XYZ file of C-alpha atoms in Angstrom:
474
model
C -42.474 -11.858 17.483
C -39.442 -10.179 15.913
C -37.263 -11.308 18.814
C -38.014 -14.958 18.183
C -36.175 -14.971 14.878
C -33.330 -12.962 16.394
C -32.866 -15.593 19.098
C -32.961 -18.340 16.466
C -30.178 -16.572 14.598
C -28.066 -16.048 17.720
C -27.431 -19.767 18.038
C -26.746 -20.077 14.300
C -24.181 -17.254 14.335
C -22.516 -18.629 17.468
C -21.999 -21.967 15.694
C -20.460 -20.141 12.724
C -17.903 -18.447 15.014
C -16.454 -21.316 17.092
C -14.136 -20.213 19.847
C -15.679 -16.725 20.059
C -18.025 -16.477 23.068
C -20.914 -14.238 22.072
C -23.453 -12.339 24.131
C -26.789 -10.766 23.274
C -28.081 -7.430 24.411
C -28.095 -5.420 26.522
C -31.436 -4.503 24.990
C -33.074 -7.234 22.923
C -34.917 -4.579 20.942
C -31.578 -3.356 19.587
C -30.738 -6.798 18.122
C -27.155 -6.428 19.260
C -24.522 -9.199 19.376
C -20.987 -8.833 20.734
C -17.930 -10.718 21.940
C -18.126 -11.583 25.616
C -15.272 -10.433 27.830
C -13.659 -8.012 25.333
C -13.968 -4.278 24.653
C -12.487 -2.080 21.930
C -10.558 1.161 22.299
C -8.532 3.375 19.997
C -4.785 2.812 20.016
C -2.445 4.910 22.080
C -3.464 7.078 25.003
C -7.142 6.142 24.903
C -6.349 2.422 25.082
C -4.133 3.054 28.102
C -6.852 5.097 29.811
C -9.382 2.319 29.212
C -7.067 -0.403 30.443
C -6.026 1.450 33.603
C -9.553 2.590 34.455
C -11.086 -0.845 34.021
C -8.319 -2.552 35.996
C -8.745 -0.121 38.890
C -12.531 -0.481 38.823
C -12.510 -4.263 38.890
C -9.853 -4.413 41.577
C -11.618 -1.958 43.856
C -15.282 -2.811 43.353
C -15.534 -6.401 42.095
C -12.646 -8.194 43.735
C -11.191 -9.429 40.447
C -7.471 -9.776 39.953
C -5.989 -7.065 37.712
C -4.588 -9.820 35.459
C -8.031 -10.209 33.974
C -7.501 -6.925 32.162
C -5.013 -6.803 29.331
C -4.517 -6.140 25.644
C -5.127 -8.968 23.217
C -3.965 -7.165 20.036
C -0.951 -5.032 19.067
C -1.153 -1.391 20.041
C -0.303 -0.217 16.530
C -2.212 -1.423 13.474
C -3.826 0.085 10.411
C -7.323 0.141 11.876
C -6.148 1.924 15.017
C -8.029 -0.439 17.318
C -6.935 -2.299 20.445
C -8.836 -5.257 21.891
C -8.795 -5.220 25.675
C -9.816 -8.291 27.650
C -11.854 -7.290 30.678
C -12.761 -10.712 32.025
C -12.726 -14.450 31.585
C -15.718 -15.537 29.445
C -15.297 -19.076 30.727
C -16.439 -17.952 34.170
C -19.881 -17.174 32.806
C -19.786 -13.611 34.154
C -20.102 -11.051 31.354
C -17.876 -8.232 32.548
C -18.308 -6.042 29.454
C -21.263 -4.002 30.836
C -19.296 -3.350 34.039
C -16.275 -2.195 32.033
C -18.425 0.182 29.986
C -19.924 1.717 33.108
C -16.454 2.174 34.601
C -15.505 4.460 31.680
C -18.526 6.775 31.797
C -16.877 9.504 33.866
C -13.759 9.531 31.679
C -15.911 9.686 28.550
C -17.897 12.612 29.898
C -14.669 14.500 30.585
C -13.353 13.866 27.071
C -16.657 14.435 25.284
C -16.700 11.208 23.272
C -16.850 7.428 23.614
C -13.552 5.828 24.585
C -14.653 2.224 24.520
C -17.280 -0.035 22.976
C -18.352 -3.628 22.771
C -16.695 -5.730 20.089
C -19.864 -5.984 18.011
C -20.690 -8.732 15.554
C -21.118 -7.138 12.126
C -23.401 -9.234 9.944
C -25.049 -9.206 6.562
C -28.410 -7.532 6.875
C -30.377 -10.772 6.646
C -28.192 -12.537 9.185
C -29.258 -11.521 12.678
C -32.845 -10.845 11.650
C -33.668 -12.005 8.113
C -36.366 -10.229 6.147
C -37.138 -13.695 4.827
C -35.444 -16.624 3.126
C -35.226 -17.082 -0.653
C -38.062 -18.628 -2.609
C -37.490 -20.483 -5.916
C -38.591 -18.814 -9.152
C -38.860 -20.892 -12.372
C -36.117 -20.475 -14.944
C -38.752 -19.054 -17.242
C -39.374 -16.239 -14.768
C -38.003 -12.734 -15.139
C -35.706 -10.594 -13.042
C -37.362 -7.842 -11.005
C -36.110 -5.182 -11.536
C -35.767 -6.274 -15.154
C -32.596 -5.503 -17.071
C -32.298 -1.896 -18.164
C -31.111 -1.078 -21.689
C -27.736 0.163 -22.775
C -25.474 -2.808 -22.223
C -21.968 -3.099 -20.819
C -19.119 -0.958 -22.202
C -15.737 -1.635 -20.551
C -14.348 1.803 -21.374
C -17.170 3.680 -19.644
C -18.376 1.202 -17.026
C -18.890 2.477 -13.475
C -16.789 0.542 -10.962
C -18.906 -1.001 -8.188
C -17.526 -3.069 -5.325
C -19.916 -5.414 -3.517
C -18.682 -6.403 -0.048
C -20.593 -9.516 0.932
C -20.164 -13.253 0.671
C -18.698 -14.714 -2.503
C -20.088 -15.587 -5.907
C -21.517 -19.025 -6.620
C -19.279 -21.085 -8.867
C -21.529 -20.931 -11.945
C -22.740 -17.328 -11.626
C -21.691 -16.461 -15.180
C -24.357 -18.763 -16.581
C -26.743 -15.941 -15.625
C -26.415 -13.484 -18.544
C -26.495 -10.330 -16.410
C -23.464 -11.578 -14.465
C -21.308 -12.487 -17.466
C -18.914 -9.602 -16.703
C -18.982 -9.901 -12.886
C -15.736 -10.891 -11.191
C -14.572 -11.460 -7.631
C -14.222 -14.080 -4.933
C -15.872 -17.458 -4.981
C -18.141 -18.610 -2.203
C -15.920 -20.795 -0.016
C -18.417 -23.602 0.610
C -21.776 -23.720 -1.117
C -23.300 -26.952 0.200
C -23.017 -29.278 3.172
C -21.996 -32.935 3.088
C -25.451 -33.906 1.830
C -25.375 -31.412 -1.024
C -27.827 -29.010 0.646
C -27.278 -25.296 0.063
C -25.930 -23.462 3.124
C -27.902 -20.558 4.531
C -27.003 -17.212 2.856
C -25.144 -18.810 -0.058
C -26.022 -16.738 -3.111
C -26.504 -13.528 -1.115
C -23.653 -11.724 -2.885
C -24.638 -13.248 -6.239
C -28.233 -12.077 -5.801
C -27.014 -8.551 -5.002
C -24.723 -8.461 -8.035
C -27.626 -9.547 -10.247
C -29.794 -6.680 -8.998
C -26.979 -4.185 -9.587
C -26.366 -5.445 -13.110
C -30.081 -5.263 -13.906
C -30.480 -1.658 -12.760
C -27.106 -0.489 -14.133
C -25.801 -2.731 -16.957
C -22.830 -0.462 -17.680
C -20.982 -1.424 -14.520
C -17.890 -3.418 -13.698
C -19.029 -5.299 -10.597
C -16.507 -6.942 -8.294
C -17.827 -9.084 -5.432
C -15.526 -9.624 -2.482
C -16.181 -12.488 -0.058
C -15.369 -10.337 2.960
C -18.294 -11.871 4.844
C -17.968 -15.434 3.618
C -18.017 -16.907 7.120
C -21.819 -17.193 7.375
C -22.028 -13.451 6.882
C -20.704 -12.494 10.332
C -17.433 -10.943 11.518
C -16.215 -9.207 14.661
C -15.995 -5.423 14.543
C -12.320 -5.644 15.545
C -11.640 -7.483 12.251
C -14.106 -5.725 9.982
C -12.135 -2.526 9.383
C -9.087 -4.484 8.242
C -11.250 -6.595 5.936
C -12.722 -3.465 4.345
C -9.236 -2.059 3.763
C -8.214 -5.366 2.206
C -11.233 -5.308 -0.112
C -10.471 -1.832 -1.505
C -6.713 -2.432 -1.600
C -7.104 -5.386 -3.953
C -8.537 -3.325 -6.795
C -8.316 0.287 -5.700
C -11.103 2.454 -4.382
C -14.172 2.050 -6.653
C -16.822 4.577 -7.640
C -19.469 2.916 -5.455
C -19.367 0.406 -2.613
C -22.543 -1.601 -2.024
C -22.532 -2.907 1.561
C -25.457 -4.916 2.901
C -24.071 -5.430 6.398
C -23.802 -3.692 9.735
C -24.868 -3.722 13.360
C -26.706 -1.597 15.905
C -24.592 -0.364 18.805
C -27.039 1.311 21.137
C -25.085 4.555 20.657
C -24.750 7.441 18.240
C -20.994 7.556 17.624
C -20.528 4.804 15.082
C -18.106 1.888 15.222
C -14.670 2.300 16.805
C -13.492 -0.596 14.650
C -14.339 1.397 11.495
C -12.904 4.761 12.562
C -9.820 4.498 10.359
C -11.687 3.167 7.334
C -14.401 5.795 7.545
C -11.844 8.588 7.897
C -10.076 7.393 4.765
C -13.396 7.042 2.933
C -13.994 10.759 3.488
C -10.772 11.578 1.608
C -11.783 9.493 -1.418
C -14.398 10.053 -4.110
C -16.112 6.710 -3.373
C -19.775 6.664 -2.334
C -20.664 4.037 0.283
C -24.239 2.779 -0.143
C -25.212 0.826 2.975
C -28.217 -1.190 4.137
C -30.349 0.160 6.988
C -30.957 -3.320 8.452
C -33.958 -5.586 8.989
C -34.829 -5.145 12.657
C -38.019 -3.137 12.084
C -36.482 -0.552 14.413
C -35.451 3.097 14.523
C -32.211 2.212 16.355
C -29.302 3.328 14.119
C -27.621 0.526 12.179
C -23.941 1.149 11.392
C -22.261 1.936 9.031
C -25.479 3.023 7.270
C -26.197 5.476 10.093
C -23.007 7.424 9.303
C -25.174 9.072 6.642
C -26.806 11.138 9.408
C -23.490 12.546 10.654
C -22.692 15.880 8.942
C -19.110 14.915 8.114
C -20.321 11.835 6.197
C -23.465 13.257 4.583
C -21.920 13.284 1.103
C -19.998 10.000 1.346
C -22.586 7.579 2.818
C -26.068 6.805 1.521
C -28.270 4.749 3.879
C -31.039 2.687 2.260
C -34.242 1.251 3.696
C -36.643 -1.137 1.970
C -40.021 -0.481 0.358
C -42.648 -3.191 0.503
C -43.630 -5.204 -2.575
C -46.101 -2.633 -3.953
C -43.687 0.251 -3.381
C -46.225 2.449 -1.581
C -44.904 1.985 1.953
C -42.033 0.625 3.994
C -41.442 -3.109 4.207
C -42.413 -4.447 7.623
C -38.831 -5.466 8.441
C -37.021 -2.294 7.362
C -35.225 -0.140 9.866
C -36.343 3.466 9.718
C -35.799 6.892 11.189
C -34.159 10.190 10.244
C -30.805 8.463 9.735
C -32.219 6.531 6.727
C -31.770 8.786 3.694
C -33.829 6.958 1.061
C -35.897 3.826 0.453
C -35.914 1.481 -2.550
C -37.803 -1.709 -3.430
C -36.593 -4.473 -1.129
C -39.437 -6.957 -0.781
C -39.945 -9.893 -3.172
C -37.264 -8.912 -5.652
C -36.110 -11.492 -8.206
C -32.481 -12.154 -9.114
C -29.999 -15.005 -9.516
C -29.317 -17.067 -6.396
C -27.414 -19.902 -8.060
C -26.182 -20.538 -11.563
C -28.387 -22.188 -14.142
C -26.765 -25.590 -13.746
C -27.762 -28.613 -11.670
C -30.636 -27.871 -9.260
C -29.560 -27.720 -5.621
C -31.764 -28.334 -2.556
C -32.269 -25.883 0.296
C -33.887 -26.543 3.688
C -35.664 -23.609 5.324
C -34.212 -22.416 8.626
C -37.126 -20.273 9.836
C -40.863 -20.820 9.890
C -43.276 -18.234 8.608
C -45.735 -16.563 10.977
C -49.506 -16.410 11.209
C -49.278 -12.613 11.360
C -46.560 -10.054 10.666
C -43.903 -10.323 13.375
C -43.474 -6.525 13.280
C -47.177 -5.794 13.690
C -48.001 -4.505 10.193
C -51.247 -5.536 8.522
C -50.351 -6.315 4.916
C -49.510 -9.657 3.257
C -45.786 -9.438 3.998
C -42.960 -11.930 3.730
C -43.348 -12.816 7.409
C -46.402 -14.814 6.350
C -46.020 -15.926 2.716
C -45.150 -18.274 1.159
C -45.740 -20.637 4.067
C -42.953 -22.951 5.241
C -41.552 -24.597 8.368
C -37.896 -24.106 9.316
C -35.213 -26.059 11.173
C -34.427 -23.429 13.816
C -37.917 -22.322 14.694
C -39.231 -22.594 18.209
C -41.993 -25.128 18.754
C -41.254 -27.180 15.649
C -40.031 -30.239 17.548
C -42.996 -30.244 19.926
C -45.436 -30.287 17.001
C -43.460 -32.805 14.973
C -43.428 -30.532 11.943
C -40.657 -31.304 9.455
C -38.670 -28.493 7.856
C -39.594 -27.776 4.256
C -37.165 -28.298 1.403
C -37.129 -26.616 -2.011
C -34.918 -26.757 -5.112
C -33.064 -23.813 -6.642
C -31.840 -23.821 -10.221
C -31.178 -20.156 -10.908
C -33.643 -17.427 -10.027
C -35.026 -16.708 -6.585
C -37.252 -14.186 -4.888
C -35.814 -12.612 -1.728
C -36.505 -9.695 0.620
C -34.423 -7.400 2.810
C -32.679 -4.054 2.987
C -29.737 -6.120 1.721
C -31.400 -5.955 -1.682
C -32.816 -2.440 -1.583
C -29.182 -1.334 -1.207
C -27.871 -2.587 -4.591
C -31.007 -1.186 -6.247
C -30.101 2.260 -4.911
C -26.414 1.763 -5.720
C -27.396 0.742 -9.234
C -29.483 3.881 -9.684
C -26.490 6.018 -8.686
C -24.324 4.146 -11.204
C -27.001 4.428 -13.900
C -27.184 8.180 -13.365
C -23.405 8.422 -13.716
C -23.685 6.649 -17.070
C -26.705 8.615 -18.317
C -25.298 12.033 -17.389
C -21.633 11.194 -17.953
C -21.076 12.101 -14.345
C -17.627 11.133 -13.092
C -18.139 11.918 -9.405
C -20.303 9.262 -7.679
C -21.050 11.535 -4.702
C -22.328 14.271 -6.980
C -24.407 11.691 -8.846
C -25.879 10.412 -5.575
C -26.697 13.914 -4.331
C -28.364 14.874 -7.617
C -30.293 11.618 -7.697
C -31.756 12.386 -4.275
C -32.373 16.043 -5.130
C -34.308 15.064 -8.262
C -36.360 12.388 -6.493
C -39.896 13.657 -6.002
C -41.491 10.263 -5.322
C -42.474 9.554 -1.738
C -43.620 6.566 0.320
C -45.062 6.301 3.803
C -42.830 4.579 6.340
C -44.077 4.387 9.931
C -46.075 7.595 9.492
C -43.314 9.574 7.780
C -43.273 10.515 4.087
C -39.805 9.603 2.825
C -37.908 9.765 -0.501
C -38.472 6.650 -2.604
C -36.327 5.390 -5.482
C -38.259 3.132 -7.854
C -36.309 1.887 -10.887
C -38.235 2.196 -14.173
C -37.818 -1.549 -14.824
C -39.105 -2.574 -11.388
C -42.570 -4.140 -11.280
C -44.641 -3.704 -8.094
C -46.209 -6.844 -6.663
C -49.855 -6.493 -5.531
C -50.370 -7.032 -1.814
C -53.786 -8.662 -1.935
C -52.328 -12.141 -2.512
C -48.950 -13.760 -1.910
C -46.449 -13.266 -4.726
C -45.966 -17.039 -5.049
C -48.318 -19.891 -4.135
C -47.850 -21.309 -0.649
């Protein structure tokens, strides 16, 4: 069942990236999207090796003209990445897998990957959402609730959220009174209906501010375009985000992609190398595919050279005793935090705004777990869901006027980032990486995730939600 929602999202993401032909695969279980007809290589000698090898392979074995192969970006740029066109997407023949196979011998000789797909990096609810937001009355309470201590500009920990932008009236939510950053480009469509994923960055900032009030949170709309960007552009966008205000103490990033490999993202090589030289701690979401396939950049946490600079975060289910059904898992996930049915600000507390659901709920968990998860409750019918038109079911509409309940590793991530920041404040710790390491070392709590007992971070102000009944009425 998990693949159904992934296929629904494929069409949605393709519409959000007009002019970029996308492909899915090669393994549906990996939930992998990439640009058709283009591969990535590192600048310089490696790019030349890739280009020459692919041209020779296609000429000799596939009868294609060498002109199909050529660079589509400058050889020298800050991210150190060259886009190489290996075919004509308009022909309908995806030549990327053939190009990758052509480089295998050269890669074996050099001992590392020389080329990769140009992956689509997306916010962690984009390609496979944990669920969609559910309205919570204005009289409801944030979960986690606001911790004590307040905001002190002279001592505040600097946290950068890289996501989509803030809703225009976010400061009407008290916890976000000191939050700054980029505005969401477009919040509603021509009929005044809230776009999918609007409020994602606002929701994350609200969770951070609740767990760690003494923070200066800046939200950058790096992923404003429906939460998806090509890997070839992502590294430059990350550099731009940190350049605008300097490297922060903590980066909270709820985005990534699987690759099917274990080497990371060529498009992020330069950024990740510079991250290692800084004191910044990158806290990254593990993804919502219900899979053990590494999700990057979170999976950098499992590489020895990044063990102290990247913290990968999976999601606990609503009661906190086990993993959420949708969370990615495996030895590359360092810690888990509450990520199911959290409550934060989605919109400001102004005029209510309608939202139409894009995905239908399921009769049973789409990942095969047997608890009352967000796959099933609260019940609604969505626009994109398969079978809706044949049954005549109309998509459900709700109204948001502030708070919402939402699930995903996207939201476990700012909870963990907030706990690192809160520890820095409580212990007057100036090094975020030291604070993160000590937080993990002092964590004795455990949860069961797919048969493994894993470290679990549960904020003191977080309230578990019983699993026996849905958190909200259907």
